[in-house]
Amino acid sequence: MLNNMPVSYSGIQPSGNLTIGNYLGALRNFSAYSEKYKCFYCVVDEHAITVRQVPADLRRRTYETFALYMACGLDPEKNTLYVQSHVHAHAELAWLLNCFTMFGELSRMTQFKDKSQRHADNINAGLFTYPVLMAADILLYQTDVVPVGIDQKQHVELCRDIAERFNAIHPGTFTVPEPIMAKTGMKIMSLAEPTKKMSKSDENPNAIVYILDDRDTIIRKFKRAVTDSETCIRYAEGKDGINNLMSIYSCFTGKGFEEIEREFEGKGYGDFKLAVGEVCADALAPVQKRHAELLADKGYLEAMMKKGADEAAYYARKTLSKVQKKLGFVML
Ligand code: ATP
Ligand code: LTN
């Protein structure tokens, strides 16, 4: 709790162009939380360097991701929007929490296993301790809820274990957070391999629809989406491609699966794919327009980054000092 409001915290890495997976699983749900929670949304640039980044691209994407938060309806006056590296307490608390996290726990993280396979030439210590930095992000703000897609649930559970372990030794230090997930859209799959999560760092651009893709590109990518050899539109086990397209259509239209099956009765996959592309492009058009306006004014974005970082640093410093005192550090 902060100022009598429960706290919501989430982050997105500026590690690639954002996808409709990021949009449906995370971003578009964020503004609804502003009413009930004190919200912190962070662009986690320190997490992004666990995989090699081209510095100029990382910088550009940090601005773009920050602007996307705002373009998706997050008002910087109501929410604390900031960039992780602007608040030094994150890296500092991460070190302290490293000493309360077990090697075995980190070895079990599926994202680490996946990413170390994909980046076998660069299995650095940061990739391994990534969830500890994420725990520091969350715990610094005495967070109650963490809205994420399902892929991050394991990391939030580890964060809870770290907080509970620390609290058992030093009672009353951290709020223990809960992950919260939207009912739909928590796992959007790749359009090329629908058994795999759609991920912004995927090398195949046809597997991904980006939030900033233009209308024609969006429709073309949906037309090429991998499906199966049947023809009728129905949600069923084993029909991963169609199930994924139905989930996406459902997220954008609010329609349930049965209603979608009825709507497309007697129609083929081609018609359905076109319809999915159209609703997606329609929904993203206003976000894209606002995003372009925001990016055209870097001075304003930087002022908002600074405002957010100052606010975040104030709360973060309080928790960090509390932890340092409990650990026995000399406080001057
Ligand atoms: P990377 O490929 O670099 O690991 P990513 O696409 O998985 O990136 P993140 O920055 O790790 O994206 O995630 C930002 C948020 O988007 C998280 O809350 C995550 O759970 C959510 N998210 C990411 N991909 C999907 C997806 N395919 N479906 C639903 N939610 C997703
Ligand atoms: N690990 C997350 C990004 C992230 C995050 C966080 C999400 C970093 N810190 C704190 C929620 C809360 C990811 O890869 N999506």
Short mmCIF file of C-alpha atoms and ligand atoms in Angstrom, two decimals:
data_model
loop_
_atom_site.label_atom_id
_atom_site.label_comp_id
_atom_site.label_asym_id
_atom_site.label_seq_id
_atom_site.Cartn_x
_atom_site.Cartn_y
_atom_site.Cartn_z
CA MET A 1 0.00 0.00 0.00
CA LEU A 2 1.13 3.55 -0.71
CA ASN A 3 -0.93 6.53 0.44
CA ASN A 4 -3.79 4.12 1.33
CA MET A 5 -3.95 2.70 -2.21
CA PRO A 6 -2.92 -0.83 -3.17
CA VAL A 7 0.06 -0.77 -5.54
CA SER A 8 0.24 -2.23 -9.04
CA TYR A 9 3.61 -2.63 -10.75
CA SER A 10 4.60 -3.87 -14.20
CA GLY A 11 7.43 -3.57 -16.69
CA ILE A 12 8.19 -4.10 -20.36
CA GLN A 13 11.63 -4.61 -21.87
CA PRO A 14 12.69 -2.30 -24.72
CA SER A 15 14.26 -5.36 -26.34
CA GLY A 16 12.38 -5.23 -29.64
CA ASN A 17 9.36 -3.72 -31.29
CA LEU A 18 6.29 -4.43 -29.20
CA THR A 19 3.87 -7.10 -30.42
CA ILE A 20 0.14 -7.61 -30.14
CA GLY A 21 1.08 -10.22 -27.48
CA ASN A 22 2.52 -7.42 -25.36
CA TYR A 23 -0.53 -5.31 -26.16
CA LEU A 24 -3.22 -7.89 -25.38
CA GLY A 25 -1.40 -9.64 -22.52
CA ALA A 26 -0.18 -6.49 -20.80
CA LEU A 27 -0.41 -2.93 -22.15
CA ARG A 28 -4.06 -2.57 -23.02
CA ASN A 29 -5.12 -3.77 -19.56
CA PHE A 30 -2.92 -1.33 -17.71
CA SER A 31 -5.05 1.81 -17.86
CA ALA A 32 -7.99 0.04 -16.17
CA TYR A 33 -5.88 -0.42 -13.04
CA SER A 34 -5.27 3.32 -12.61
CA GLU A 35 -8.63 3.78 -10.93
CA LYS A 36 -8.12 1.23 -8.17
CA TYR A 37 -4.35 1.15 -7.68
CA LYS A 38 -1.33 3.38 -7.34
CA CYS A 39 0.36 2.26 -10.57
CA PHE A 40 4.01 2.09 -11.54
CA TYR A 41 4.93 1.17 -15.12
CA CYS A 42 8.56 0.82 -16.00
CA VAL A 43 10.60 0.49 -19.20
CA VAL A 44 13.08 -2.12 -17.99
CA ASP A 45 16.20 -1.25 -19.97
CA GLU A 46 18.52 -2.98 -17.48
CA HIS A 47 16.68 -6.24 -18.10
CA ALA A 48 16.99 -5.78 -21.86
CA ILE A 49 20.83 -5.91 -21.79
CA THR A 50 20.79 -9.53 -20.58
CA VAL A 51 20.65 -10.15 -24.34
CA ARG A 52 23.06 -8.16 -26.57
CA GLN A 53 21.52 -4.92 -27.82
CA VAL A 54 22.70 -2.38 -30.37
CA PRO A 55 23.01 0.77 -28.18
CA ALA A 56 21.32 3.14 -30.64
CA ASP A 57 18.41 0.71 -31.05
CA LEU A 58 18.03 0.27 -27.30
CA ARG A 59 17.90 4.05 -26.83
CA ARG A 60 15.31 4.48 -29.60
CA ARG A 61 13.16 1.66 -28.29
CA THR A 62 13.28 3.04 -24.77
CA TYR A 63 11.63 6.24 -26.05
CA GLU A 64 9.23 4.19 -28.18
CA THR A 65 8.18 1.89 -25.34
CA PHE A 66 7.72 4.85 -23.00
CA ALA A 67 5.57 6.59 -25.64
CA LEU A 68 3.56 3.38 -26.14
CA TYR A 69 2.60 3.31 -22.48
CA MET A 70 1.14 6.76 -22.96
CA ALA A 71 -0.39 5.98 -26.37
CA CYS A 72 -2.21 3.03 -24.78
CA GLY A 73 -3.95 5.42 -22.41
CA LEU A 74 -1.64 5.71 -19.40
CA ASP A 75 -1.72 9.28 -18.17
CA PRO A 76 1.66 10.27 -16.66
CA GLU A 77 -0.18 12.52 -14.19
CA LYS A 78 -2.11 9.54 -12.77
CA ASN A 79 0.53 6.80 -13.12
CA THR A 80 4.24 6.72 -12.38
CA LEU A 81 5.84 5.98 -15.76
CA TYR A 82 9.62 5.77 -15.79
CA VAL A 83 12.78 4.11 -17.07
CA GLN A 84 14.46 1.54 -14.81
CA SER A 85 18.05 2.80 -15.19
CA HIS A 86 16.96 6.26 -14.01
CA VAL A 87 16.25 4.88 -10.54
CA HIS A 88 19.47 3.50 -9.07
CA ALA A 89 17.78 1.69 -6.21
CA HIS A 90 16.74 -1.13 -8.59
CA ALA A 91 20.26 -2.36 -9.26
CA GLU A 92 21.20 -1.84 -5.63
CA LEU A 93 18.30 -3.80 -4.14
CA ALA A 94 18.89 -6.52 -6.75
CA TRP A 95 22.35 -7.11 -5.30
CA LEU A 96 20.98 -7.42 -1.78
CA LEU A 97 18.25 -9.82 -2.94
CA ASN A 98 20.82 -11.91 -4.83
CA CYS A 99 22.07 -12.91 -1.41
CA PHE A 100 18.56 -14.18 -0.55
CA THR A 101 18.00 -16.14 -3.76
CA MET A 102 19.12 -19.71 -4.31
CA PHE A 103 21.08 -20.99 -7.29
CA GLY A 104 18.64 -23.92 -7.59
CA GLU A 105 15.63 -21.59 -7.77
CA LEU A 106 17.13 -19.58 -10.61
CA SER A 107 18.13 -22.74 -12.47
CA ARG A 108 14.48 -23.77 -12.65
CA MET A 109 13.25 -20.62 -14.44
CA THR A 110 11.88 -21.57 -17.85
CA GLN A 111 12.68 -18.16 -19.38
CA PHE A 112 16.34 -18.68 -18.44
CA LYS A 113 16.33 -22.16 -19.99
CA ASP A 114 14.69 -20.82 -23.19
CA LYS A 115 16.89 -17.78 -23.53
CA SER A 116 20.10 -19.64 -22.78
CA GLN A 117 19.23 -22.05 -25.58
CA ARG A 118 18.48 -19.19 -27.97
CA HIS A 119 21.62 -17.24 -26.99
CA ALA A 120 24.00 -20.12 -26.36
CA ASP A 121 26.99 -17.88 -27.13
CA ASN A 122 26.11 -15.43 -24.35
CA ILE A 123 24.79 -17.18 -21.25
CA ASN A 124 25.82 -14.35 -18.97
CA ALA A 125 25.24 -14.06 -15.21
CA GLY A 126 22.70 -11.28 -15.80
CA LEU A 127 20.50 -13.63 -17.82
CA PHE A 128 20.62 -16.04 -14.88
CA THR A 129 19.89 -13.45 -12.16
CA TYR A 130 17.31 -11.59 -14.30
CA PRO A 131 14.40 -12.63 -11.99
CA VAL A 132 16.21 -11.12 -8.98
CA LEU A 133 16.32 -7.70 -10.64
CA MET A 134 12.63 -8.19 -11.46
CA ALA A 135 11.95 -9.01 -7.78
CA ALA A 136 13.79 -5.82 -6.82
CA ASP A 137 11.61 -3.79 -9.23
CA ILE A 138 8.46 -5.15 -7.65
CA LEU A 139 9.47 -5.16 -3.99
CA LEU A 140 10.88 -1.61 -3.97
CA TYR A 141 7.35 -0.22 -4.26
CA GLN A 142 5.64 -2.50 -1.68
CA THR A 143 3.62 -3.85 -4.60
CA ASP A 144 0.34 -5.69 -4.09
CA VAL A 145 -0.40 -6.82 -7.65
CA VAL A 146 1.69 -7.45 -10.77
CA PRO A 147 -0.31 -7.50 -14.04
CA VAL A 148 1.57 -9.71 -16.52
CA GLY A 149 1.10 -12.30 -19.24
CA ILE A 150 1.24 -15.94 -18.16
CA ASP A 151 4.91 -16.32 -19.15
CA GLN A 152 5.91 -14.09 -16.21
CA LYS A 153 3.92 -15.92 -13.55
CA GLN A 154 6.88 -18.07 -12.54
CA HIS A 155 9.04 -14.97 -12.02
CA VAL A 156 6.41 -13.33 -9.83
CA GLU A 157 6.15 -16.52 -7.80
CA LEU A 158 9.91 -16.48 -7.27
CA CYS A 159 9.61 -12.85 -6.20
CA ARG A 160 7.06 -13.92 -3.59
CA ASP A 161 9.41 -16.63 -2.31
CA ILE A 162 12.27 -14.14 -2.01
CA ALA A 163 10.04 -11.65 -0.17
CA GLU A 164 8.76 -14.35 2.21
CA ARG A 165 12.27 -15.60 2.89
CA PHE A 166 13.49 -12.08 3.63
CA ASN A 167 10.44 -11.31 5.78
CA ALA A 168 10.94 -14.52 7.78
CA ILE A 169 14.38 -13.25 8.82
CA HIS A 170 13.50 -9.53 8.95
CA PRO A 171 9.76 -9.33 9.64
CA GLY A 172 7.62 -6.67 8.05
CA THR A 173 10.04 -5.63 5.30
CA PHE A 174 8.19 -6.35 2.05
CA THR A 175 4.61 -6.63 0.86
CA VAL A 176 4.23 -10.04 -0.80
CA PRO A 177 2.81 -9.43 -4.32
CA GLU A 178 0.28 -11.43 -6.36
CA PRO A 179 0.45 -11.87 -10.14
CA ILE A 180 -2.78 -10.86 -11.93
CA MET A 181 -3.68 -11.91 -15.43
CA ALA A 182 -6.34 -10.77 -17.85
CA LYS A 183 -8.97 -13.46 -18.57
CA THR A 184 -8.20 -13.34 -22.28
CA GLY A 185 -5.02 -12.60 -24.17
CA MET A 186 -2.62 -13.74 -21.50
CA LYS A 187 -0.80 -15.93 -24.01
CA ILE A 188 -0.92 -14.94 -27.67
CA MET A 189 0.89 -17.47 -29.84
CA SER A 190 3.23 -17.06 -32.80
CA LEU A 191 1.45 -16.88 -36.18
CA ALA A 192 4.12 -19.12 -37.75
CA GLU A 193 4.43 -21.70 -34.95
CA PRO A 194 1.22 -21.50 -32.93
CA THR A 195 2.52 -23.75 -30.16
CA LYS A 196 5.11 -21.09 -29.28
CA LYS A 197 4.48 -17.75 -27.55
CA MET A 198 4.51 -14.69 -29.81
CA SER A 199 7.69 -12.97 -28.69
CA LYS A 200 9.17 -9.66 -29.81
CA SER A 201 12.63 -11.18 -30.03
CA ASP A 202 11.52 -13.93 -32.47
CA GLU A 203 13.65 -13.87 -35.62
CA ASN A 204 10.79 -14.61 -38.03
CA PRO A 205 8.91 -11.33 -38.70
CA ASN A 206 5.89 -13.23 -40.11
CA ALA A 207 5.40 -14.89 -36.73
CA ILE A 208 4.71 -11.54 -35.11
CA VAL A 209 2.27 -8.70 -35.55
CA TYR A 210 3.80 -5.52 -34.20
CA ILE A 211 1.68 -2.84 -32.56
CA LEU A 212 3.15 -0.35 -35.03
CA ASP A 213 2.69 -2.45 -38.22
CA ASP A 214 0.64 -0.65 -40.85
CA ARG A 215 -2.79 -1.92 -41.85
CA ASP A 216 -1.67 -3.75 -45.00
CA THR A 217 1.16 -5.50 -43.17
CA ILE A 218 -1.17 -6.58 -40.37
CA ILE A 219 -3.68 -8.04 -42.84
CA ARG A 220 -0.94 -9.74 -44.87
CA LYS A 221 0.57 -11.35 -41.77
CA PHE A 222 -2.80 -12.70 -40.62
CA LYS A 223 -3.51 -14.04 -44.12
CA ARG A 224 -0.26 -16.03 -43.91
CA ALA A 225 -0.90 -17.35 -40.41
CA VAL A 226 -0.36 -21.10 -40.07
CA THR A 227 -3.62 -23.02 -39.54
CA ASP A 228 -4.60 -26.64 -40.27
CA SER A 229 -6.10 -28.71 -43.06
CA GLU A 230 -9.73 -28.40 -41.87
CA THR A 231 -11.95 -25.64 -43.14
CA CYS A 232 -14.45 -24.77 -40.43
CA ILE A 233 -13.83 -22.17 -37.77
CA ARG A 234 -14.14 -23.85 -34.39
CA TYR A 235 -12.16 -23.87 -31.18
CA ALA A 236 -10.80 -27.35 -30.51
CA GLU A 237 -7.83 -29.16 -29.09
CA GLY A 238 -5.00 -29.52 -31.60
CA LYS A 239 -6.21 -26.61 -33.76
CA ASP A 240 -3.54 -24.33 -32.31
CA GLY A 241 -3.44 -21.87 -35.21
CA ILE A 242 -7.21 -21.35 -35.36
CA ASN A 243 -7.49 -21.29 -31.57
CA ASN A 244 -4.93 -18.51 -31.47
CA LEU A 245 -6.69 -16.50 -34.19
CA MET A 246 -10.00 -16.97 -32.37
CA SER A 247 -8.43 -15.73 -29.13
CA ILE A 248 -7.05 -12.66 -30.89
CA TYR A 249 -10.41 -11.96 -32.56
CA SER A 250 -12.15 -12.44 -29.22
CA CYS A 251 -9.76 -10.02 -27.45
CA PHE A 252 -10.36 -7.30 -30.02
CA THR A 253 -14.13 -7.73 -30.36
CA GLY A 254 -15.14 -8.95 -26.91
CA LYS A 255 -17.03 -11.85 -28.56
CA GLY A 256 -16.97 -15.35 -27.06
CA PHE A 257 -15.82 -18.43 -29.00
CA GLU A 258 -19.33 -19.75 -29.66
CA GLU A 259 -20.44 -16.41 -31.00
CA ILE A 260 -17.40 -16.35 -33.30
CA GLU A 261 -18.16 -19.90 -34.50
CA ARG A 262 -21.70 -18.78 -35.36
CA GLU A 263 -20.53 -15.61 -37.07
CA PHE A 264 -18.24 -17.57 -39.40
CA GLU A 265 -20.45 -20.60 -40.02
CA GLY A 266 -20.18 -21.59 -43.67
CA LYS A 267 -17.21 -19.30 -44.22
CA GLY A 268 -13.62 -20.36 -44.83
CA TYR A 269 -10.30 -19.66 -43.16
CA GLY A 270 -9.52 -16.92 -45.69
CA ASP A 271 -12.57 -14.85 -44.65
CA PHE A 272 -11.82 -15.38 -41.00
CA LYS A 273 -8.16 -14.40 -41.30
CA LEU A 274 -9.14 -11.21 -43.12
CA ALA A 275 -11.64 -10.36 -40.37
CA VAL A 276 -9.03 -10.91 -37.65
CA GLY A 277 -6.59 -8.64 -39.52
CA GLU A 278 -9.23 -5.94 -39.90
CA VAL A 279 -10.32 -5.81 -36.26
CA CYS A 280 -6.69 -5.79 -35.17
CA ALA A 281 -5.75 -2.95 -37.55
CA ASP A 282 -8.84 -0.95 -36.52
CA ALA A 283 -8.02 -1.29 -32.83
CA LEU A 284 -4.38 -0.34 -33.26
CA ALA A 285 -4.91 2.68 -35.54
CA PRO A 286 -5.63 5.22 -32.75
CA VAL A 287 -2.72 3.89 -30.66
CA GLN A 288 -0.38 4.30 -33.65
CA LYS A 289 -1.57 7.84 -34.31
CA ARG A 290 -1.06 8.95 -30.71
CA HIS A 291 2.31 7.19 -30.58
CA ALA A 292 3.58 9.10 -33.62
CA GLU A 293 2.48 12.41 -32.08
CA LEU A 294 4.24 11.63 -28.81
CA LEU A 295 7.48 10.53 -30.46
CA ALA A 296 7.64 13.75 -32.42
CA ASP A 297 8.19 15.63 -29.15
CA LYS A 298 11.22 14.07 -27.43
CA GLY A 299 11.54 17.04 -25.05
CA TYR A 300 8.09 16.29 -23.64
CA LEU A 301 8.84 12.55 -23.36
CA GLU A 302 12.08 13.31 -21.49
CA ALA A 303 10.27 15.67 -19.12
CA MET A 304 7.74 12.89 -18.39
CA MET A 305 10.59 10.38 -17.89
CA LYS A 306 12.24 12.72 -15.41
CA LYS A 307 9.00 13.34 -13.53
CA GLY A 308 8.33 9.59 -13.28
CA ALA A 309 11.89 8.81 -12.20
CA ASP A 310 11.77 11.43 -9.43
CA GLU A 311 8.49 10.03 -8.12
CA ALA A 312 9.67 6.42 -8.31
CA ALA A 313 13.04 7.24 -6.69
CA TYR A 314 11.28 8.77 -3.70
CA TYR A 315 9.40 5.55 -2.88
CA ALA A 316 12.25 3.26 -3.88
CA ARG A 317 14.71 5.04 -1.60
CA LYS A 318 12.41 4.49 1.39
CA THR A 319 12.29 0.72 0.87
CA LEU A 320 16.00 0.47 0.09
CA SER A 321 16.94 2.33 3.31
CA LYS A 322 14.63 0.09 5.31
CA VAL A 323 16.32 -3.02 3.87
CA GLN A 324 19.83 -1.66 4.42
CA LYS A 325 19.03 -0.84 8.04
CA LYS A 326 17.57 -4.31 8.64
CA LEU A 327 20.67 -5.93 7.15
CA GLY A 328 22.97 -4.05 9.55
CA PHE A 329 24.55 -1.53 7.18
CA VAL A 330 25.82 1.68 8.81
CA MET A 331 23.38 4.45 7.87
CA LEU A 332 24.85 7.96 7.68
P1 ATP B 1 11.27 -10.97 -25.24
O1 ATP B 1 10.97 -11.75 -26.47
O2 ATP B 1 12.31 -9.91 -25.43
O3 ATP B 1 11.49 -11.82 -24.03
P2 ATP B 1 8.47 -10.49 -24.82
O4 ATP B 1 7.78 -10.27 -26.12
O5 ATP B 1 8.27 -11.78 -24.14
O6 ATP B 1 10.00 -10.12 -24.93
P3 ATP B 1 8.34 -8.78 -22.48
O7 ATP B 1 8.94 -7.42 -22.49
O8 ATP B 1 9.14 -9.84 -21.82
O9 ATP B 1 7.97 -9.29 -23.93
O10 ATP B 1 6.90 -8.72 -21.84
C1 ATP B 1 6.13 -7.59 -21.57
C2 ATP B 1 4.77 -8.01 -21.10
O11 ATP B 1 4.04 -8.60 -22.19
C3 ATP B 1 4.78 -9.06 -19.99
O12 ATP B 1 3.74 -8.79 -19.07
C4 ATP B 1 4.50 -10.35 -20.71
O13 ATP B 1 3.89 -11.31 -19.87
C5 ATP B 1 3.54 -9.88 -21.81
N1 ATP B 1 3.62 -10.75 -22.98
C6 ATP B 1 4.71 -10.97 -23.75
N2 ATP B 1 4.43 -11.80 -24.77
C7 ATP B 1 3.11 -12.13 -24.63
C8 ATP B 1 2.21 -12.97 -25.38
N3 ATP B 1 2.62 -13.62 -26.45
N4 ATP B 1 0.93 -13.06 -24.95
C9 ATP B 1 0.50 -12.39 -23.87
N5 ATP B 1 1.30 -11.58 -23.11
C10 ATP B 1 2.58 -11.45 -23.48
N1 LTN B 2 10.41 -9.83 -16.87
C1 LTN B 2 9.35 -9.12 -17.47
C2 LTN B 2 9.56 -7.63 -17.52
C3 LTN B 2 9.65 -7.09 -16.14
C4 LTN B 2 8.57 -6.99 -15.21
C5 LTN B 2 9.14 -6.41 -14.04
C6 LTN B 2 7.21 -7.32 -15.27
C7 LTN B 2 10.75 -6.63 -15.53
N2 LTN B 2 10.47 -6.20 -14.27
C8 LTN B 2 8.36 -6.19 -12.93
C9 LTN B 2 6.43 -7.09 -14.11
C10 LTN B 2 7.01 -6.53 -12.97
C11 LTN B 2 9.20 -9.66 -18.87
O1 LTN B 2 10.09 -10.21 -19.41
N3 LTN B 2 8.07 -9.47 -19.42
#
